[in-house]
C-alpha positions as a LaTeX table, in Angstrom:
\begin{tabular}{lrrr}
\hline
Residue & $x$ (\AA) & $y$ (\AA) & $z$ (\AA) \\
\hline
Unk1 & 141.29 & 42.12 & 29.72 \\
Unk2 & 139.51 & 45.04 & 31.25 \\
Unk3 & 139.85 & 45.22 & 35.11 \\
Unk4 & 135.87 & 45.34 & 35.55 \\
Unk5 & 133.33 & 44.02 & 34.32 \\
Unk6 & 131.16 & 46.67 & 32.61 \\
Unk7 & 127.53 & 47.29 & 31.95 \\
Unk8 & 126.86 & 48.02 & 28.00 \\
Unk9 & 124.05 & 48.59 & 26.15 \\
Unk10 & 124.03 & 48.41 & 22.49 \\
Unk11 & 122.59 & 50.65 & 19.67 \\
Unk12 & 122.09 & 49.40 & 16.16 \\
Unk13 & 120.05 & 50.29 & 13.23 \\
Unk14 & 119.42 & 46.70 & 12.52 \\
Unk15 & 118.19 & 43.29 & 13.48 \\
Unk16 & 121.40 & 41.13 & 13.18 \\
Unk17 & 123.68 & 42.32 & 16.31 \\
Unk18 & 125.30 & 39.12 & 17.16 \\
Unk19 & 128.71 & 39.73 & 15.86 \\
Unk20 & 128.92 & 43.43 & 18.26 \\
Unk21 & 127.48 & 41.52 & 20.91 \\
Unk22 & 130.31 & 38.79 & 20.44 \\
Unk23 & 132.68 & 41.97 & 20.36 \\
Unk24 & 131.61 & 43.37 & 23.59 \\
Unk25 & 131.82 & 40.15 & 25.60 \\
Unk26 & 135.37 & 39.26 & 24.25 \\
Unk27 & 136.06 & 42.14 & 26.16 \\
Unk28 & 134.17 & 41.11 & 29.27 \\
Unk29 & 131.25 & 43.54 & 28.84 \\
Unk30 & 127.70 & 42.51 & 29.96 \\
Unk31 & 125.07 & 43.49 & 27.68 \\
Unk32 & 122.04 & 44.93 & 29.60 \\
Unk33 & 119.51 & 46.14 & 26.81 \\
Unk34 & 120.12 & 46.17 & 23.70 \\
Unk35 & 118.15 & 49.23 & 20.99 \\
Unk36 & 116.71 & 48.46 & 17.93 \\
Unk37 & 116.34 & 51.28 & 15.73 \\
Unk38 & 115.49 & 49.67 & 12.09 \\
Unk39 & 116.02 & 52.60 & 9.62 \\
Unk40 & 118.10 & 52.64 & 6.37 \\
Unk41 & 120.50 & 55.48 & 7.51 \\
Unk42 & 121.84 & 57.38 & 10.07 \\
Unk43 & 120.27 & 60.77 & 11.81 \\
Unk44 & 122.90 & 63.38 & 10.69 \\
Unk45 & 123.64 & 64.54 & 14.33 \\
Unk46 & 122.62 & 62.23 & 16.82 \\
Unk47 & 122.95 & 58.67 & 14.41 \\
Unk48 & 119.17 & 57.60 & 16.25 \\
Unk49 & 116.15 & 59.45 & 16.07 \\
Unk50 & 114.74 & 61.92 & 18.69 \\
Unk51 & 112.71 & 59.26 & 20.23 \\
Unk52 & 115.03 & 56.49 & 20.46 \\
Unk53 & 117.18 & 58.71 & 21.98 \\
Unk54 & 114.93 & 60.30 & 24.74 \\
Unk55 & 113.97 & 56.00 & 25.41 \\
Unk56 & 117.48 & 55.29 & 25.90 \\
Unk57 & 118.60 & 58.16 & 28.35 \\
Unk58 & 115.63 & 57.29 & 30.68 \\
Unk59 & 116.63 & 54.05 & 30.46 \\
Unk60 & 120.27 & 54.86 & 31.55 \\
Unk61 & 118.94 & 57.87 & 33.79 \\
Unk62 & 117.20 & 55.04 & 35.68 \\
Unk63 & 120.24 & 53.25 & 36.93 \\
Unk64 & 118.51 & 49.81 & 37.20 \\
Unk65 & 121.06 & 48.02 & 36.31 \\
Unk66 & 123.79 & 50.85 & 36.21 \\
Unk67 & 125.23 & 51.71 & 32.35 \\
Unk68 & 128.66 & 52.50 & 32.60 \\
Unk69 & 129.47 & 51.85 & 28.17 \\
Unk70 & 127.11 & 52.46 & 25.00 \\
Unk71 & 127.91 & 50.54 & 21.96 \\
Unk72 & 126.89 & 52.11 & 19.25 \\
Unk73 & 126.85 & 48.55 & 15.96 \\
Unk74 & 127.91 & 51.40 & 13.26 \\
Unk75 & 130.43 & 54.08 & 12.31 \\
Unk76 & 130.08 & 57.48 & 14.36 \\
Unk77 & 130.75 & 61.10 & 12.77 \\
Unk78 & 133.07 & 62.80 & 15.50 \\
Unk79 & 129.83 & 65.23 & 16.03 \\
Unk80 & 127.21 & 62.34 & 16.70 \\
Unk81 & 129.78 & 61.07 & 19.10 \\
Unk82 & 130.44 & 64.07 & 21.25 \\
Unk83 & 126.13 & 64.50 & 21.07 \\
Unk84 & 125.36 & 61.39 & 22.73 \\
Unk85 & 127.92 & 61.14 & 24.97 \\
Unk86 & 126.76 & 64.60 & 26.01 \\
Unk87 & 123.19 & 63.43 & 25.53 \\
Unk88 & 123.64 & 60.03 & 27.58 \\
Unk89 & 126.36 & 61.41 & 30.42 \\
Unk90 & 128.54 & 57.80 & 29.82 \\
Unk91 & 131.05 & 56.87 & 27.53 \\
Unk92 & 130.15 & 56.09 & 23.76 \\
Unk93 & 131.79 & 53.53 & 21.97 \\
Unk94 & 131.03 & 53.31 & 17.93 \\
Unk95 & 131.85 & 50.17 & 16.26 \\
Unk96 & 135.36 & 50.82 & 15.38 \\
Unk97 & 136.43 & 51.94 & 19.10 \\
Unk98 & 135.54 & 48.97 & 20.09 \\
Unk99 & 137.58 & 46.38 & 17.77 \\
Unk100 & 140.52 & 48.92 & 18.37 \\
Unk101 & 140.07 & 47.98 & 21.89 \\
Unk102 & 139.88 & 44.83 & 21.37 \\
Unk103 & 143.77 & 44.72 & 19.30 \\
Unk104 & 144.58 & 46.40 & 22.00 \\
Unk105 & 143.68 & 43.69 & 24.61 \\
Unk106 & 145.16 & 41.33 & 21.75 \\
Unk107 & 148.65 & 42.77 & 21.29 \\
Unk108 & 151.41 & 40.99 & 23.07 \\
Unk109 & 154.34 & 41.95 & 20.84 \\
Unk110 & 155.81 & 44.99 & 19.54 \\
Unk111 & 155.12 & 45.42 & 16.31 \\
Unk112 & 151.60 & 44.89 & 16.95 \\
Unk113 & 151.37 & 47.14 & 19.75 \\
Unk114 & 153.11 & 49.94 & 17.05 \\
Unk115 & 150.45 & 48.97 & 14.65 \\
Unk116 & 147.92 & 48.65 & 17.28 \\
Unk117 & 148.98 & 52.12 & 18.62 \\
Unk118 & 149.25 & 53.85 & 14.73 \\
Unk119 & 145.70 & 52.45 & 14.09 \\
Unk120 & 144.43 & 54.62 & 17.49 \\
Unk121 & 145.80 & 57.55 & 16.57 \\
Unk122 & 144.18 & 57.39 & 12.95 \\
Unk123 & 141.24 & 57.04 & 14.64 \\
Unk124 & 141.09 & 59.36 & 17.40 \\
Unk125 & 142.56 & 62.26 & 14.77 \\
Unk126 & 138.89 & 63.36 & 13.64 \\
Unk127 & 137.47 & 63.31 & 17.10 \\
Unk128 & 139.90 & 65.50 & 18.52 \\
Unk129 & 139.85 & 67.88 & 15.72 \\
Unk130 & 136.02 & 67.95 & 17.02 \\
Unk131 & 136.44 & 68.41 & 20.37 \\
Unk132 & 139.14 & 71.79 & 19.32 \\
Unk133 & 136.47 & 73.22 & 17.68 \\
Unk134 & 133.59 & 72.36 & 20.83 \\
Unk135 & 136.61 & 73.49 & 23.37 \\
Unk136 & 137.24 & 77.15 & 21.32 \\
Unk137 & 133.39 & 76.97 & 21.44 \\
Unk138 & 133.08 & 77.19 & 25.27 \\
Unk139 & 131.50 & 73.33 & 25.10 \\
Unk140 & 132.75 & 70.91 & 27.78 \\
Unk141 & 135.48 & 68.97 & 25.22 \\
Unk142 & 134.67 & 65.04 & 26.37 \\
Unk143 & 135.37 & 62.00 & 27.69 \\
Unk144 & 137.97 & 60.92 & 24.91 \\
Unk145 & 140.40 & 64.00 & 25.06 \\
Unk146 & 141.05 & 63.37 & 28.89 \\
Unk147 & 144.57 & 63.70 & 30.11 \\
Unk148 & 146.64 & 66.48 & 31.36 \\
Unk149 & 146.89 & 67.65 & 27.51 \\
Unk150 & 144.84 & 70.42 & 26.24 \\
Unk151 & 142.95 & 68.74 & 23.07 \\
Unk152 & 144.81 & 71.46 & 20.73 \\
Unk153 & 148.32 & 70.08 & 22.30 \\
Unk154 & 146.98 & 66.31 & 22.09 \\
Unk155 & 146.08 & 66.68 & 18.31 \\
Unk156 & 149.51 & 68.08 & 17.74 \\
Unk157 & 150.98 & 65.16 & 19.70 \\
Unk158 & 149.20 & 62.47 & 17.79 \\
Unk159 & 150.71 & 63.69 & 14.71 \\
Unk160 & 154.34 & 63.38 & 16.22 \\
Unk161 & 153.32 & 59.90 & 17.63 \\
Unk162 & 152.20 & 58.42 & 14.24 \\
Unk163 & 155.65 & 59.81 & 12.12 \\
Unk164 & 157.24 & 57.71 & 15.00 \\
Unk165 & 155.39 & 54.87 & 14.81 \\
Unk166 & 156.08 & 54.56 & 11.18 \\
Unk167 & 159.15 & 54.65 & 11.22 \\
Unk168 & 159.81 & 51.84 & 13.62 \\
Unk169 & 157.28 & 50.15 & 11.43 \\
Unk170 & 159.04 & 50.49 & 8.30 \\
Unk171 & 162.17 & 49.18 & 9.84 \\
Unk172 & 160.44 & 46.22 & 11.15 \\
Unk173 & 159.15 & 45.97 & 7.40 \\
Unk174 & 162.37 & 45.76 & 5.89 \\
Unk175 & 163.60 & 43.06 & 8.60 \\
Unk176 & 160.71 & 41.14 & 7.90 \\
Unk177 & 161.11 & 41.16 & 4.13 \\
Unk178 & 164.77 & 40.43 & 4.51 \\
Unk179 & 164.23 & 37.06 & 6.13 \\
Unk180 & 161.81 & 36.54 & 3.88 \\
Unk181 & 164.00 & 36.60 & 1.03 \\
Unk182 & 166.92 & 34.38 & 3.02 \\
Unk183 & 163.79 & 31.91 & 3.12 \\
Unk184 & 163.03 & 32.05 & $-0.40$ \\
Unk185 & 167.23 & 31.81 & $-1.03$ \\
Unk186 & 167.34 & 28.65 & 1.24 \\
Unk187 & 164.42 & 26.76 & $-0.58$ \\
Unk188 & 160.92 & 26.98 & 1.55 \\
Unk189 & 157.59 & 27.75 & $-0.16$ \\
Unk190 & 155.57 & 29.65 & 1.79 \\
Unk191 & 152.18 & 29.76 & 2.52 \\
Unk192 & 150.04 & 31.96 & 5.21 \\
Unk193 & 146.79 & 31.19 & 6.50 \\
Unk194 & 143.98 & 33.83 & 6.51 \\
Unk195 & 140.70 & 33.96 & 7.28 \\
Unk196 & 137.63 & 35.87 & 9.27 \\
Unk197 & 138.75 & 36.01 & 13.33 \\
Unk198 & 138.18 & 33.21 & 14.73 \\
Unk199 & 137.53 & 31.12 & 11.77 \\
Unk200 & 140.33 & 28.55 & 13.52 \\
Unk201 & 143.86 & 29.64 & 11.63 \\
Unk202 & 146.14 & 28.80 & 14.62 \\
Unk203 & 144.41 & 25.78 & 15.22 \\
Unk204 & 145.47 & 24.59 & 12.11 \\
Unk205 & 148.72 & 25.95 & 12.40 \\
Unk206 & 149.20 & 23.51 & 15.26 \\
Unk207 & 148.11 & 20.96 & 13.27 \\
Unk208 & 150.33 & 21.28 & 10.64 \\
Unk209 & 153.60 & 21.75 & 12.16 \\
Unk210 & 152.90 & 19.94 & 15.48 \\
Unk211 & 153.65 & 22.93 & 17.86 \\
Unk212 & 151.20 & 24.61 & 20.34 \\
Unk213 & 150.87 & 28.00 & 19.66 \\
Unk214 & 148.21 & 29.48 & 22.27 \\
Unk215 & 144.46 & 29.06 & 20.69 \\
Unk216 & 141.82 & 31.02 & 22.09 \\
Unk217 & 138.43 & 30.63 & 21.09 \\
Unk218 & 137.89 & 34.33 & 21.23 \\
Unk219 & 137.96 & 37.44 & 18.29 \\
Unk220 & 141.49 & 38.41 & 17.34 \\
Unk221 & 143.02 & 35.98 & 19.25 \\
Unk222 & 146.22 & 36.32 & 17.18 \\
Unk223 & 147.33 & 39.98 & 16.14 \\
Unk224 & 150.92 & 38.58 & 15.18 \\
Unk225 & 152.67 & 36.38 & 12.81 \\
Unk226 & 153.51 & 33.12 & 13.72 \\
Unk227 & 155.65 & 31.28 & 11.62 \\
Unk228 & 156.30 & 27.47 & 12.01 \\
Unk229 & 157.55 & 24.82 & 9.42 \\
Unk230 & 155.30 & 22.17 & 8.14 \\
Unk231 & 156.68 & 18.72 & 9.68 \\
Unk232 & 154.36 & 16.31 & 7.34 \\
Unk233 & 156.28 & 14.52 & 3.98 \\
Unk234 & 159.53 & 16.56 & 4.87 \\
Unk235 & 158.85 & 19.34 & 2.87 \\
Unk236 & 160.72 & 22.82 & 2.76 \\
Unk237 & 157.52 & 24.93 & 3.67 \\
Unk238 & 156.77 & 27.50 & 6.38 \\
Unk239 & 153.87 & 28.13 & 7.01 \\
Unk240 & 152.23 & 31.61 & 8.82 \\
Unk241 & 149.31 & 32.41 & 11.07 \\
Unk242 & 148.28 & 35.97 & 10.41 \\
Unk243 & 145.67 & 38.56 & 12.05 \\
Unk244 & 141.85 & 37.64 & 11.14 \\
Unk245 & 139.66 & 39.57 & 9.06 \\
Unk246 & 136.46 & 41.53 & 9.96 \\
Unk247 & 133.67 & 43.15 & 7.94 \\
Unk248 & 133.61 & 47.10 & 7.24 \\
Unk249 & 137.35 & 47.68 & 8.12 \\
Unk250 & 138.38 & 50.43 & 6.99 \\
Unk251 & 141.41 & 50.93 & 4.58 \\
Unk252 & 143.53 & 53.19 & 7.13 \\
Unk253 & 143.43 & 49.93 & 9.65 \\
Unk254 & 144.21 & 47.59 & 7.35 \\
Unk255 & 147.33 & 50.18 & 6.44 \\
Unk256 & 148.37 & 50.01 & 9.85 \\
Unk257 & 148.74 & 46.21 & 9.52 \\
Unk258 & 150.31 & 46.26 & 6.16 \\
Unk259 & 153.92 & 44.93 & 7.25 \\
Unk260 & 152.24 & 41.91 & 8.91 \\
Unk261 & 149.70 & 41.45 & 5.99 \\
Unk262 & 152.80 & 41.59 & 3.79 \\
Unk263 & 153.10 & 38.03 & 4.77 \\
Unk264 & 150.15 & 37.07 & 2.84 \\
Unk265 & 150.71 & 39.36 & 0.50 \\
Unk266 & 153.83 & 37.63 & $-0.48$ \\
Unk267 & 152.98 & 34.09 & 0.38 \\
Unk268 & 153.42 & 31.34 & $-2.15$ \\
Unk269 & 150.24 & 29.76 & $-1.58$ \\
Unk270 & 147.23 & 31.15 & 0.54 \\
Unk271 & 145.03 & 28.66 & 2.65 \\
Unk272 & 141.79 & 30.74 & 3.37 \\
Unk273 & 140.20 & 29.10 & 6.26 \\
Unk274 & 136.76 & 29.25 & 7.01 \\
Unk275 & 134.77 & 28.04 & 9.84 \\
Unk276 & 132.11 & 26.19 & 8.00 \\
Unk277 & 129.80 & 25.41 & 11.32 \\
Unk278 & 128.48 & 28.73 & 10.83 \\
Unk279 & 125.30 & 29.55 & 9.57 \\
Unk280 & 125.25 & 29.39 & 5.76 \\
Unk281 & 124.63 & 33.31 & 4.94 \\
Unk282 & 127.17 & 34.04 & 7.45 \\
Unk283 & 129.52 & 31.73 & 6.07 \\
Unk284 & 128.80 & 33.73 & 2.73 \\
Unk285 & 129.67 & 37.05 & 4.26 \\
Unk286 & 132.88 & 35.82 & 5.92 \\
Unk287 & 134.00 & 34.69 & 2.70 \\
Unk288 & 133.39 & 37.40 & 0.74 \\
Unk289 & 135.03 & 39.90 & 3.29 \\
Unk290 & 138.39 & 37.78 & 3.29 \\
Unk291 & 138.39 & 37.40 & $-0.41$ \\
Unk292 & 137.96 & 41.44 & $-0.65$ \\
Unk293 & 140.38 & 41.56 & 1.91 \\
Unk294 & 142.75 & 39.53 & $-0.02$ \\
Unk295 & 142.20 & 41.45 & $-3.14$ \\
Unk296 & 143.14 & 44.90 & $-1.50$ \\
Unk297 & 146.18 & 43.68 & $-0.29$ \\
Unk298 & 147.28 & 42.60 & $-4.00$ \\
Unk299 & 147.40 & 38.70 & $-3.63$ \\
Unk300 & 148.10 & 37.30 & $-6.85$ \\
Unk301 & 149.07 & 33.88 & $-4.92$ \\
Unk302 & 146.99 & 30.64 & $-5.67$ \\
Unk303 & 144.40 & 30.66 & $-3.23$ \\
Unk304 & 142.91 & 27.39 & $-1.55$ \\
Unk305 & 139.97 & 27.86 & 0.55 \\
Unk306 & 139.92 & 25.51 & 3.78 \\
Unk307 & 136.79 & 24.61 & 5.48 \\
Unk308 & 137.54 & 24.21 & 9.16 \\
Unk309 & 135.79 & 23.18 & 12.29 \\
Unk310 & 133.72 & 20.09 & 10.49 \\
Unk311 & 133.64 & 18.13 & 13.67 \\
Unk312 & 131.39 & 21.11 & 14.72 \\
Unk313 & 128.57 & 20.07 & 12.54 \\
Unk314 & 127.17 & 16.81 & 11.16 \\
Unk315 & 128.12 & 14.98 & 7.49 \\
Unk316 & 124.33 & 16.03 & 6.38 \\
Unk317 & 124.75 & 19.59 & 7.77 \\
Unk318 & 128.09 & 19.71 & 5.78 \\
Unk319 & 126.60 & 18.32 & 2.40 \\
Unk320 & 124.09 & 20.84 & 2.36 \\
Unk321 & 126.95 & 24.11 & 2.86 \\
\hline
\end{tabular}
């Protein structure tokens, strides 16, 4: 978790901000304000318009409360970041920063730290190639830069980091898929459980093989495998908890996951859980985003869709899902 407590407002071009507010707070953030800017896209330099913009730096020049974070519900070009961050005088977060931040929090073993680390660097490539170009310009080059490394040197070592990183990945690949096939050679089936974050996969996981792996009601509460065999009727299966799913991922940080989505990938069976208490449209989204999800990664696998947290919600409630 992050030491303090921190002040955020958040910026988004629509109505429905309940899944970035659930973001920010998973991360111990207080929401002070929140800006609602309905239009169908972006401004091309500062992603809100003039006037939105000039409302929310008097509200963060006023200091009552104090805004220490902006959280921006959307996908920043590396120029509207370095604009409003200028603009605003605090730290900008877009979307995407902010789940990255959050698998960081998240990651408690190695490999995801690696992938964790890889996805980072992916993302910070773009912004530092901005801030070389606003540093050669004379501009001041930013909050994200930092560090005693000149941005130029930084962007060179991000490129060494990431080779390294993939390497250690792709040996941690290979192990993986090595066991798998001694588990295959000794006679389990097995099946992984996916699903939208949170949607309850380690839950069940307990469930079925009667251990306690750690359950947080949280985002991205697991970021690793888990794999456990199923104690019920005797049979040989193993069963594995994998990282949730999110909307608007995109493909590079899925990539960065791809040797511990191999496990669904390669999975006999795939239980896709869903938490059904949500509301219906949501429920709808959720499910299509792991079933995309499921299609990128090439899962050919029978796929059996669980509906999870029913004691959340009445019989009628459920009957009309």
């Amino acid at each position: 978790m992050m030491n303090k407590e921190k002040n955020a407002i958040i910026i988004a071009l629509h109505d429905d901000i309940s899944e970035i507010i659930e973001l920010a707070e998973s991360l111990d953030m207080k929401i002070v304000h929140t800006f609602i800017q309905n239009r169908e896209h972006p401004d091309t330099s500062t992603y809100i318009g003039s006037g939105k913009l000039e409302e929310i730096k008097e509200f963060i020049e006023k200091g009552d409360p104090k805004v220490d974070l902006v959280i921006v519900d959307g996908e920043l070009k590396p120029s509207q970041w370095f604009t409003l961050e200028k603009e605003f005088g605090v730290t900008v977060y877009d979307r995407l920063r902010l789940i990255l931040m959050i698998f960081r929090d998240r990651a408690d073993r190695k490999e995801a730290k690696l992938q964790v680390r890889l996805a980072e660097l992916h993302y910070e490539k773009p912004f530092v190639k901005e801030l070389i170009h606003r540093a050669r310009s004379g501009e001041h080059p930013g909050y994200m830069a930092g560090g005693e490394y000149q941005v130029d040197d930084y962007y060179e070592m991000i490129k060494r980091q990431m080779r390294k990183i993939k390497e250690e990945l792709d040996k941690i690949r290979r192990d993986r898929g090595l066991r798998r096939q001694h588990r295959h050679i000794g006679g389990y089936y097995l099946v992984s459980l996916a699903g939208y974050t949170n949607a309850g996969k380690s839950s069940l996981l307990n469930l079925l093989s009667s251990e306690k792996v750690t359950v947080d009601d949280r985002l991205f509460s697991t970021l690793s495998t888990t794999t456990r065999k199923l104690l019920a009727y005797k049979l040989p299966v193993l069963i594995t908890d994998t990282v949730g799913f999110i909307q608007s991922l995109p493909a590079w940080v899925i990539d960065a996951f791809h040797s511990t989505l191999e496990e669904i990938e390669n999975a006999d069976v795939v239980l896709l859980v869903c938490d059904v208490s949500d509301e219906l449209d949501t429920l709808v989204m959720k499910l299509q985003t792991s079933l995309n999800e499921l299609m990128e990664l090439g899962v050919t696998s029978p796929i059996i869709i669980v509906l999870n947290k029913i004691d959340s919600i009445s019989k009628e409630e459920l009957r009309n899902k």
